[in-house]
Each structure stands twice: as structure tokens, then as C-alpha cells.
Amino acid sequence: EEKRWVLSDFEVGKPLGRGKFGHVYLAREKRSNQIVALKVLFKSQLKQSQVEHQLRREVEIQSHLRHPNILRLYGYFYDQTRVYLILEYAAKGELYKELTRCKHFSERRSATYIASLARALIYLHGKHVIHRDIKPENLLIGVQGELKIADFGWSVHTFNRRRTMCGTLDYLPPEMVEKTEHDYHVDIWSLGILCYEFLYGVPPFEAKEHSETYRRIVKVDLKFPLKPFVSPAAKDLISQMLVKNSAHRLPLHKVLEHPWIVQNADPSGVYRG
Ligand SMILES: CC[C@@H](NC(=O)c1cc2[nH]nc(NC(=O)c3ccc(N4CCN(C)CC4)cc3)c2s1)c1ccccc1
């Protein structure tokens, strides 16, 4: 595990995509012939945006996670100018491109994905990790069609926060004792947004201006278009997740028991079309 990787350990192939601060390439680890995705980030850009600590946290968190719907991080290394993350290769690419191509997903496909994500989030929250950035752009599709949560750049260990919270509660002002804005309920809200976007092809509070989107979110101005047709059960689940009071959002284990999920999600967690 403590192997010190170097770039020459890999034969770097075609670029797979790009994201914040860098690109990701198909690569083959020469000794094992293992195919991986090599994410290359530029130190200059990381420094400029002061996200080095975030990247360290991403590596620390993702390297310890083991779940079929969470992209593995096998290791990392760096050189003078770049940081390299050795990631699991998701062979069917980016979910958002598939969603754009299909316009919107069927209820079976959507429910199968939402169930996988709920299971992955239950696992994450069990480890005191909240992702905080669950959206189509951060979801990849594995070779069997299974969903993989990628890019833990914004995830945090609630543990640390709770430790500071648990220390000396007495001296904390009310607003600090109040829910930290990032408790794990944020991921349930994001799952509701994702469910809506899978079924309708657009997120529920989309608007031309950011200020309008903000207003619609805080008001939870949830509207269900007449087209495409979406079952009342699906709308019921979405309505139970997109609730302003975070404590009243449907808990993740209840999401898995919801009739729409039970009736539509493929038990294997894989959508085979
Ligand atoms: C989620 C963004 C994040 N990405 C990762 O970490 C990523 C990690 C990771 N592992 N495997 C990937 N696979 C692909 O990117 C991929 C893309 C297209 C593919 N196909 C094209 C169409 N064809 C018909 C089928 C095959 C197949 C695999 C990616 S992306 C990121 C963040 C910052 C910088 C770079 C990348």
C-alpha cells in the first residue's frame, strides 16, 4: 500500500475527460497490466485556488472507501508541477453525457441509479463522510452499467466538525450549535434533485438567473411538468426528499423502502437497459 508510484510506472493512453484543475487519462500500470484512470492536476492551479488541503482531504477520504458505487482511489504521487491520482477506470464514461444523449431516463433506470446512490450514501454517512457535491457531472458508469460516485473534492469528514462541536459546546453561540450547514442531510436533498433531473432531464429549480434559482430553492418552488409523464410514486419520493427542513427529509434507508424504488429499481443495482 505504501508503494511510491512514479509516472514511469504507467503507460499513459488517451485523454478521457477533464475537470477542475486538470485532465484524466486512460493508463496502464506496467507491472500488473491493470487499466486505471490517471487524473493529472496542476499544482499551479491548485495553489492559485488554495485547494491543496481539499485535494489532500479528497485523497485521504477516497483512498479508504470500498463500495461498488464509489470510484476507488488506488494511490497518488506528484512531481515538480503536477499531482497524479490513480483512480478506478469507469469504462462506460460520464453519466451526464448519457443523460444529455437520452434527454431523460426511464423510471426503472432512474430508480436503479437512485437506489445505488442511496446505498453508497448510507455507506459514506456511516463513515462520517458527506459528499456535498452529488450531481450528474460527478457520476460515472462502470463496465456493467453500475453507477460510480467520483470526485470527492468537496467531501468532508463530519467527524472533525463534530469533534470541534463536541468539545466545549457550552461556549458556542446558538448559530454554531444550530445544524452546521453541511450536515449529511445535504446529500439527501442532492439525491432528490438528481432523481428529478434523471426523470425530467432538467433540475427542478433551474432558472435563467442565479438569483431566480436561489429564490426557487429557498422557497422549494417544486413543480412537476406534464411532459414527460412521471408516476405519482416518483413525485411522492422527490417531494419527501426536497424538504426545506433538513431534519424532515426522508432518511436514506426509507428511500430504499419507498414503493417507487421497490417497484422500479433493479435489485442488482445495475441498469441493463
Ligand atoms: C468527474 C470529473 C473528474 N473525473 C474523474 O475523476 C474520472 C475518473 C474516471 N475513471 N474512469 C473514468 N472514465 C472516463 O472518464 C470515461 C470517459 C468516456 C468513456 N467512453 C466514451 C464514450 N464511449 C462510447 C464509451 C467510453 C469511457 C470512460 C473517469 S473520469 C475529474 C475531475 C478533475 C479533473 C479531471 C477529471
mmCIF file of C-alpha atoms and ligand atoms in Angstrom:
data_model
loop_
_atom_site.group_PDB
_atom_site.id
_atom_site.type_symbol
_atom_site.label_atom_id
_atom_site.label_comp_id
_atom_site.label_asym_id
_atom_site.label_seq_id
_atom_site.Cartn_x
_atom_site.Cartn_y
_atom_site.Cartn_z
ATOM 1 C CA GLU A 1 0.000 0.000 0.000
ATOM 2 C CA GLU A 2 2.769 2.403 0.847
ATOM 3 C CA LYS A 3 4.193 1.885 -2.673
ATOM 4 C CA ARG A 4 5.745 5.078 -4.016
ATOM 5 C CA TRP A 5 4.364 5.434 -7.539
ATOM 6 C CA VAL A 6 6.135 7.315 -10.327
ATOM 7 C CA LEU A 7 4.870 8.324 -13.752
ATOM 8 C CA SER A 8 7.107 5.762 -15.470
ATOM 9 C CA ASP A 9 5.128 3.012 -13.696
ATOM 10 C CA PHE A 10 2.340 3.821 -16.172
ATOM 11 C CA GLU A 11 1.804 3.772 -19.900
ATOM 12 C CA VAL A 12 -0.469 6.790 -20.384
ATOM 13 C CA GLY A 13 -3.152 6.485 -23.079
ATOM 14 C CA LYS A 14 -5.901 8.685 -24.487
ATOM 15 C CA PRO A 15 -7.405 11.583 -22.561
ATOM 16 C CA LEU A 16 -10.759 10.549 -21.055
ATOM 17 C CA GLY A 17 -12.042 13.891 -19.919
ATOM 18 C CA ARG A 18 -11.305 16.999 -17.999
ATOM 19 C CA GLY A 19 -12.427 18.636 -14.811
ATOM 20 C CA LYS A 20 -11.377 21.327 -12.372
ATOM 21 C CA PHE A 21 -7.582 21.809 -12.309
ATOM 22 C CA GLY A 22 -6.698 19.123 -14.811
ATOM 23 C CA HIS A 23 -7.389 16.160 -17.039
ATOM 24 C CA VAL A 24 -7.927 12.441 -16.681
ATOM 25 C CA TYR A 25 -6.252 9.840 -18.902
ATOM 26 C CA LEU A 26 -6.622 6.151 -19.571
ATOM 27 C CA ALA A 27 -3.460 4.451 -18.302
ATOM 28 C CA ARG A 28 -1.963 1.008 -17.778
ATOM 29 C CA GLU A 29 0.171 0.136 -14.775
ATOM 30 C CA LYS A 30 3.079 -1.652 -16.455
ATOM 31 C CA ARG A 31 3.855 -4.367 -13.890
ATOM 32 C CA SER A 32 0.277 -5.537 -13.285
ATOM 33 C CA ASN A 33 -1.190 -4.532 -16.672
ATOM 34 C CA GLN A 34 -4.044 -3.024 -14.647
ATOM 35 C CA ILE A 35 -6.066 -0.404 -16.528
ATOM 36 C CA VAL A 36 -6.658 2.731 -14.464
ATOM 37 C CA ALA A 37 -7.705 6.334 -14.884
ATOM 38 C CA LEU A 38 -4.872 8.742 -14.155
ATOM 39 C CA LYS A 39 -6.115 12.118 -13.005
ATOM 40 C CA VAL A 40 -3.471 14.809 -13.521
ATOM 41 C CA LEU A 41 -3.871 18.072 -11.636
ATOM 42 C CA PHE A 42 -1.659 21.114 -11.979
ATOM 43 C CA LYS A 43 -0.043 22.284 -8.755
ATOM 44 C CA SER A 44 -0.037 25.889 -10.018
ATOM 45 C CA GLN A 45 -3.829 25.861 -10.426
ATOM 46 C CA LEU A 46 -4.336 24.104 -7.087
ATOM 47 C CA LYS A 47 -2.143 26.667 -5.323
ATOM 48 C CA GLN A 48 -3.855 29.563 -7.094
ATOM 49 C CA SER A 49 -7.258 28.348 -5.876
ATOM 50 C CA GLN A 50 -5.935 27.371 -2.432
ATOM 51 C CA VAL A 51 -7.445 23.902 -2.692
ATOM 52 C CA GLU A 52 -4.397 21.841 -1.743
ATOM 53 C CA HIS A 53 -5.974 20.958 1.634
ATOM 54 C CA GLN A 54 -9.196 19.971 -0.181
ATOM 55 C CA LEU A 55 -7.229 17.679 -2.503
ATOM 56 C CA ARG A 56 -5.402 16.132 0.461
ATOM 57 C CA ARG A 57 -8.805 15.501 2.064
ATOM 58 C CA GLU A 58 -10.150 14.022 -1.222
ATOM 59 C CA VAL A 59 -7.215 11.586 -1.314
ATOM 60 C CA GLU A 60 -7.438 10.796 2.404
ATOM 61 C CA ILE A 61 -11.195 10.125 2.193
ATOM 62 C CA GLN A 62 -11.480 8.326 -1.153
ATOM 63 C CA SER A 63 -8.446 6.066 -0.590
ATOM 64 C CA HIS A 64 -10.147 4.478 2.434
ATOM 65 C CA LEU A 65 -13.545 3.909 0.820
ATOM 66 C CA ARG A 66 -14.577 0.498 -0.519
ATOM 67 C CA HIS A 67 -18.048 0.367 -2.110
ATOM 68 C CA PRO A 68 -19.240 -0.879 -5.540
ATOM 69 C CA ASN A 69 -20.826 2.524 -6.274
ATOM 70 C CA ILE A 70 -17.873 4.626 -5.142
ATOM 71 C CA LEU A 71 -14.928 5.070 -7.506
ATOM 72 C CA ARG A 72 -11.772 3.583 -5.999
ATOM 73 C CA LEU A 73 -8.694 5.737 -5.459
ATOM 74 C CA TYR A 74 -5.701 3.337 -5.528
ATOM 75 C CA GLY A 75 -2.947 5.839 -4.797
ATOM 76 C CA TYR A 76 -1.324 9.116 -5.716
ATOM 77 C CA PHE A 77 2.030 10.685 -6.427
ATOM 78 C CA TYR A 78 3.387 14.031 -7.563
ATOM 79 C CA ASP A 79 6.270 15.634 -9.403
ATOM 80 C CA GLN A 80 7.546 19.182 -9.721
ATOM 81 C CA THR A 81 4.417 20.577 -11.377
ATOM 82 C CA ARG A 82 1.596 18.043 -11.097
ATOM 83 C CA VAL A 83 -0.314 15.819 -8.692
ATOM 84 C CA TYR A 84 -1.438 12.418 -10.041
ATOM 85 C CA LEU A 85 -4.399 10.429 -8.670
ATOM 86 C CA ILE A 86 -4.560 6.734 -9.601
ATOM 87 C CA LEU A 87 -8.280 6.036 -9.957
ATOM 88 C CA GLU A 88 -10.524 3.136 -10.898
ATOM 89 C CA TYR A 89 -11.412 3.191 -14.598
ATOM 90 C CA ALA A 90 -15.166 3.550 -15.221
ATOM 91 C CA ALA A 91 -15.450 2.071 -18.691
ATOM 92 C CA LYS A 92 -18.829 3.489 -19.753
ATOM 93 C CA GLY A 93 -17.941 7.093 -19.041
ATOM 94 C CA GLU A 94 -19.776 10.071 -17.708
ATOM 95 C CA LEU A 95 -23.393 9.835 -16.629
ATOM 96 C CA TYR A 96 -24.256 13.426 -17.583
ATOM 97 C CA LYS A 97 -23.311 12.763 -21.220
ATOM 98 C CA GLU A 98 -25.612 9.723 -21.204
ATOM 99 C CA LEU A 99 -28.409 11.834 -19.658
ATOM 100 C CA THR A 100 -27.908 14.538 -22.305
ATOM 101 C CA ARG A 101 -27.999 11.877 -25.047
ATOM 102 C CA CYS A 102 -31.186 10.235 -23.662
ATOM 103 C CA LYS A 103 -32.830 13.579 -22.710
ATOM 104 C CA HIS A 104 -34.253 11.825 -19.600
ATOM 105 C CA PHE A 105 -34.067 8.324 -18.119
ATOM 106 C CA SER A 106 -36.867 5.774 -17.741
ATOM 107 C CA GLU A 107 -38.367 5.257 -14.281
ATOM 108 C CA ARG A 108 -36.603 1.886 -13.998
ATOM 109 C CA ARG A 109 -33.209 3.302 -14.903
ATOM 110 C CA SER A 110 -33.695 6.341 -12.618
ATOM 111 C CA ALA A 111 -34.878 4.219 -9.679
ATOM 112 C CA THR A 112 -31.975 1.777 -10.146
ATOM 113 C CA TYR A 113 -29.463 4.651 -10.068
ATOM 114 C CA ILE A 114 -31.137 6.388 -7.101
ATOM 115 C CA ALA A 115 -31.133 3.119 -5.121
ATOM 116 C CA SER A 116 -27.399 2.616 -5.834
ATOM 117 C CA LEU A 117 -26.653 6.175 -4.776
ATOM 118 C CA ALA A 118 -28.737 5.815 -1.614
ATOM 119 C CA ARG A 119 -26.745 2.693 -0.695
ATOM 120 C CA ALA A 120 -23.451 4.484 -1.417
ATOM 121 C CA LEU A 121 -24.528 7.482 0.692
ATOM 122 C CA ILE A 122 -25.593 5.210 3.582
ATOM 123 C CA TYR A 123 -22.085 3.714 3.435
ATOM 124 C CA LEU A 124 -20.471 7.188 3.262
ATOM 125 C CA HIS A 125 -22.545 8.667 6.091
ATOM 126 C CA GLY A 126 -21.744 5.558 8.143
ATOM 127 C CA LYS A 127 -18.116 6.652 7.809
ATOM 128 C CA HIS A 128 -18.974 10.237 8.757
ATOM 129 C CA VAL A 129 -18.302 11.397 5.210
ATOM 130 C CA ILE A 130 -20.655 13.710 3.347
ATOM 131 C CA HIS A 131 -20.039 14.145 -0.385
ATOM 132 C CA ARG A 132 -21.760 17.552 -0.740
ATOM 133 C CA ASP A 133 -21.423 17.571 -4.497
ATOM 134 C CA ILE A 134 -23.696 14.802 -5.795
ATOM 135 C CA LYS A 135 -24.570 15.818 -9.365
ATOM 136 C CA PRO A 136 -24.560 14.145 -12.804
ATOM 137 C CA GLU A 137 -21.096 15.560 -13.627
ATOM 138 C CA ASN A 138 -19.605 13.625 -10.690
ATOM 139 C CA LEU A 139 -21.186 10.305 -11.595
ATOM 140 C CA LEU A 140 -19.559 7.713 -13.830
ATOM 141 C CA ILE A 141 -20.790 4.433 -15.316
ATOM 142 C CA GLY A 142 -18.860 1.199 -14.792
ATOM 143 C CA VAL A 143 -18.423 -1.583 -17.316
ATOM 144 C CA GLN A 144 -21.568 -3.406 -16.058
ATOM 145 C CA GLY A 145 -23.630 -0.222 -16.237
ATOM 146 C CA GLU A 146 -23.305 0.423 -12.492
ATOM 147 C CA LEU A 147 -23.077 3.956 -11.135
ATOM 148 C CA LYS A 148 -19.855 5.213 -9.513
ATOM 149 C CA ILE A 149 -19.600 8.376 -7.411
ATOM 150 C CA ALA A 150 -16.387 10.185 -8.400
ATOM 151 C CA ASP A 151 -14.581 13.385 -7.491
ATOM 152 C CA PHE A 152 -14.629 13.677 -3.681
ATOM 153 C CA GLY A 153 -13.123 17.125 -3.961
ATOM 154 C CA TRP A 154 -15.888 18.663 -1.843
ATOM 155 C CA SER A 155 -16.440 15.822 0.601
ATOM 156 C CA VAL A 156 -15.748 16.327 4.290
ATOM 157 C CA HIS A 157 -15.382 14.211 7.380
ATOM 158 C CA THR A 158 -18.246 15.412 9.560
ATOM 159 C CA PHE A 159 -16.242 13.697 12.291
ATOM 160 C CA ASN A 160 -13.807 16.602 12.537
ATOM 161 C CA ARG A 161 -16.661 19.078 12.703
ATOM 162 C CA ARG A 162 -18.440 17.008 15.363
ATOM 163 C CA ARG A 163 -15.184 16.812 17.341
ATOM 164 C CA THR A 164 -14.932 20.609 17.398
ATOM 165 C CA MET A 165 -18.656 20.710 18.175
ATOM 166 C CA CYS A 166 -18.422 18.080 20.879
ATOM 167 C CA GLY A 167 -15.516 19.752 22.593
ATOM 168 C CA THR A 168 -16.817 22.682 24.505
ATOM 169 C CA LEU A 169 -20.459 23.114 23.439
ATOM 170 C CA ASP A 170 -21.026 25.451 26.401
ATOM 171 C CA TYR A 171 -19.071 28.308 24.888
ATOM 172 C CA LEU A 172 -20.532 28.008 21.367
ATOM 173 C CA PRO A 173 -23.055 30.633 20.286
ATOM 174 C CA PRO A 174 -26.547 29.473 19.180
ATOM 175 C CA GLU A 175 -25.800 29.726 15.458
ATOM 176 C CA MET A 176 -22.843 27.345 15.905
ATOM 177 C CA VAL A 177 -24.846 24.892 17.993
ATOM 178 C CA GLU A 178 -27.502 25.014 15.247
ATOM 179 C CA LYS A 179 -27.074 22.444 12.461
ATOM 180 C CA THR A 180 -23.803 23.013 10.653
ATOM 181 C CA GLU A 181 -24.823 23.962 7.155
ATOM 182 C CA HIS A 182 -23.099 20.809 5.940
ATOM 183 C CA ASP A 183 -24.675 18.049 7.898
ATOM 184 C CA TYR A 184 -25.295 14.834 5.960
ATOM 185 C CA HIS A 185 -28.898 15.849 5.103
ATOM 186 C CA VAL A 186 -27.407 17.903 2.257
ATOM 187 C CA ASP A 187 -26.740 14.674 0.366
ATOM 188 C CA ILE A 188 -30.418 13.631 0.700
ATOM 189 C CA TRP A 189 -31.503 16.942 -0.850
ATOM 190 C CA SER A 190 -28.992 16.430 -3.711
ATOM 191 C CA LEU A 191 -30.331 12.906 -4.253
ATOM 192 C CA GLY A 192 -33.823 14.395 -4.637
ATOM 193 C CA ILE A 193 -32.533 16.932 -7.167
ATOM 194 C CA LEU A 194 -30.790 14.122 -9.042
ATOM 195 C CA CYS A 195 -33.936 11.958 -9.077
ATOM 196 C CA TYR A 196 -35.930 14.837 -10.575
ATOM 197 C CA GLU A 197 -33.196 15.534 -13.174
ATOM 198 C CA PHE A 198 -32.975 11.842 -14.181
ATOM 199 C CA LEU A 199 -36.741 11.756 -14.812
ATOM 200 C CA TYR A 200 -37.282 15.208 -16.397
ATOM 201 C CA GLY A 201 -33.838 15.883 -17.883
ATOM 202 C CA VAL A 202 -33.520 19.222 -16.070
ATOM 203 C CA PRO A 203 -33.012 20.090 -12.384
ATOM 204 C CA PRO A 204 -36.180 21.250 -10.555
ATOM 205 C CA PHE A 205 -35.173 24.831 -9.693
ATOM 206 C CA GLU A 206 -33.394 25.725 -12.933
ATOM 207 C CA ALA A 207 -33.808 29.363 -13.997
ATOM 208 C CA LYS A 208 -32.057 31.841 -16.260
ATOM 209 C CA GLU A 209 -30.669 33.957 -13.427
ATOM 210 C CA HIS A 210 -28.806 32.589 -10.403
ATOM 211 C CA SER A 211 -30.860 34.886 -8.173
ATOM 212 C CA GLU A 212 -34.048 33.279 -9.506
ATOM 213 C CA THR A 213 -32.688 29.758 -8.933
ATOM 214 C CA TYR A 214 -31.689 30.764 -5.395
ATOM 215 C CA ARG A 215 -35.223 32.115 -4.735
ATOM 216 C CA ARG A 216 -36.814 28.927 -6.084
ATOM 217 C CA ILE A 217 -34.550 26.721 -3.942
ATOM 218 C CA VAL A 218 -35.162 28.522 -0.654
ATOM 219 C CA LYS A 219 -38.894 28.565 -1.415
ATOM 220 C CA VAL A 220 -38.730 24.903 -2.544
ATOM 221 C CA ASP A 221 -40.729 26.008 -5.572
ATOM 222 C CA LEU A 222 -41.144 22.397 -6.802
ATOM 223 C CA LYS A 223 -43.216 21.986 -9.972
ATOM 224 C CA PHE A 224 -43.733 18.776 -11.963
ATOM 225 C CA PRO A 225 -44.156 19.311 -15.740
ATOM 226 C CA LEU A 226 -46.884 17.356 -17.568
ATOM 227 C CA LYS A 227 -44.265 16.005 -20.018
ATOM 228 C CA PRO A 228 -42.547 13.585 -19.835
ATOM 229 C CA PHE A 229 -45.087 11.517 -17.878
ATOM 230 C CA VAL A 230 -43.738 10.641 -14.403
ATOM 231 C CA SER A 231 -45.626 8.376 -11.995
ATOM 232 C CA PRO A 232 -47.209 9.808 -8.825
ATOM 233 C CA ALA A 233 -44.987 7.436 -6.793
ATOM 234 C CA ALA A 234 -41.853 9.038 -8.224
ATOM 235 C CA LYS A 235 -43.204 12.533 -7.493
ATOM 236 C CA ASP A 236 -44.036 11.423 -3.953
ATOM 237 C CA LEU A 237 -40.443 10.292 -3.331
ATOM 238 C CA ILE A 238 -38.992 13.507 -4.768
ATOM 239 C CA SER A 239 -41.387 15.600 -2.644
ATOM 240 C CA GLN A 240 -40.244 13.758 0.502
ATOM 241 C CA MET A 241 -36.563 14.473 -0.213
ATOM 242 C CA LEU A 242 -36.842 18.105 -1.341
ATOM 243 C CA VAL A 243 -38.000 19.386 2.027
ATOM 244 C CA LYS A 244 -36.662 22.660 3.391
ATOM 245 C CA ASN A 245 -36.304 21.489 6.990
ATOM 246 C CA SER A 246 -33.360 19.074 6.649
ATOM 247 C CA ALA A 247 -34.482 17.009 9.644
ATOM 248 C CA HIS A 248 -37.738 16.224 7.832
ATOM 249 C CA ARG A 249 -36.124 14.878 4.634
ATOM 250 C CA LEU A 250 -36.774 11.181 4.023
ATOM 251 C CA PRO A 251 -33.890 9.235 5.615
ATOM 252 C CA LEU A 252 -31.807 7.227 3.139
ATOM 253 C CA HIS A 253 -32.919 3.816 4.435
ATOM 254 C CA LYS A 254 -36.542 4.947 3.923
ATOM 255 C CA VAL A 255 -35.675 5.949 0.355
ATOM 256 C CA LEU A 256 -34.700 2.318 -0.282
ATOM 257 C CA GLU A 257 -38.072 1.164 1.150
ATOM 258 C CA HIS A 258 -40.135 3.661 -0.870
ATOM 259 C CA PRO A 259 -42.698 1.892 -3.167
ATOM 260 C CA TRP A 260 -41.344 3.633 -6.294
ATOM 261 C CA ILE A 261 -37.846 2.301 -5.587
ATOM 262 C CA VAL A 262 -39.085 -1.173 -4.579
ATOM 263 C CA GLN A 263 -41.213 -1.453 -7.733
ATOM 264 C CA ASN A 264 -38.723 0.045 -10.219
ATOM 265 C CA ALA A 265 -35.134 -0.384 -9.072
ATOM 266 C CA ASP A 266 -33.292 -3.418 -10.404
ATOM 267 C CA PRO A 267 -32.238 -5.372 -7.276
ATOM 268 C CA SER A 268 -28.738 -5.912 -8.701
ATOM 269 C CA GLY A 269 -28.226 -2.152 -8.738
ATOM 270 C CA VAL A 270 -27.329 -2.431 -12.401
ATOM 271 C CA TYR A 271 -29.459 -0.993 -15.202
ATOM 272 C CA ARG A 272 -29.201 -3.360 -18.174
ATOM 273 C CA GLY A 273 -31.469 -1.411 -20.493
HETATM 274 C C1 LIG B 1 -15.808 13.849 -12.617
HETATM 275 C C2 LIG B 1 -14.667 14.729 -13.033
HETATM 276 C C3 LIG B 1 -13.386 14.051 -12.684
HETATM 277 N N1 LIG B 1 -13.261 12.809 -13.437
HETATM 278 C C4 LIG B 1 -12.657 11.759 -12.861
HETATM 279 O O1 LIG B 1 -12.140 11.831 -11.758
HETATM 280 C C5 LIG B 1 -12.714 10.489 -13.608
HETATM 281 C C6 LIG B 1 -12.298 9.285 -13.090
HETATM 282 C C7 LIG B 1 -12.503 8.241 -14.009
HETATM 283 N N2 LIG B 1 -12.344 6.898 -14.048
HETATM 284 N N3 LIG B 1 -12.789 6.429 -15.231
HETATM 285 C C8 LIG B 1 -13.229 7.472 -15.970
HETATM 286 N N4 LIG B 1 -13.753 7.249 -17.220
HETATM 287 C C9 LIG B 1 -13.966 8.187 -18.187
HETATM 288 O O2 LIG B 1 -13.736 9.369 -17.990
HETATM 289 C C10 LIG B 1 -14.522 7.718 -19.488
HETATM 290 C C11 LIG B 1 -14.989 8.657 -20.380
HETATM 291 C C12 LIG B 1 -15.546 8.235 -21.593
HETATM 292 C C13 LIG B 1 -15.635 6.881 -21.918
HETATM 293 N N5 LIG B 1 -16.231 6.467 -23.091
HETATM 294 C C14 LIG B 1 -16.505 7.420 -24.139
HETATM 295 C C15 LIG B 1 -17.698 7.014 -24.961
HETATM 296 N N6 LIG B 1 -17.633 5.596 -25.367
HETATM 297 C C16 LIG B 1 -18.725 5.231 -26.197
HETATM 298 C C17 LIG B 1 -17.525 4.739 -24.186
HETATM 299 C C18 LIG B 1 -16.290 5.050 -23.380
HETATM 300 C C19 LIG B 1 -15.149 5.944 -21.009
HETATM 301 C C20 LIG B 1 -14.594 6.364 -19.788
HETATM 302 C C21 LIG B 1 -13.068 8.629 -15.206
HETATM 303 S S1 LIG B 1 -13.333 10.310 -15.193
HETATM 304 C C22 LIG B 1 -12.200 14.944 -12.934
HETATM 305 C C23 LIG B 1 -12.007 15.972 -12.030
HETATM 306 C C24 LIG B 1 -10.938 16.811 -12.212
HETATM 307 C C25 LIG B 1 -10.054 16.636 -13.280
HETATM 308 C C26 LIG B 1 -10.267 15.579 -14.189
HETATM 309 C C27 LIG B 1 -11.349 14.736 -14.021
#
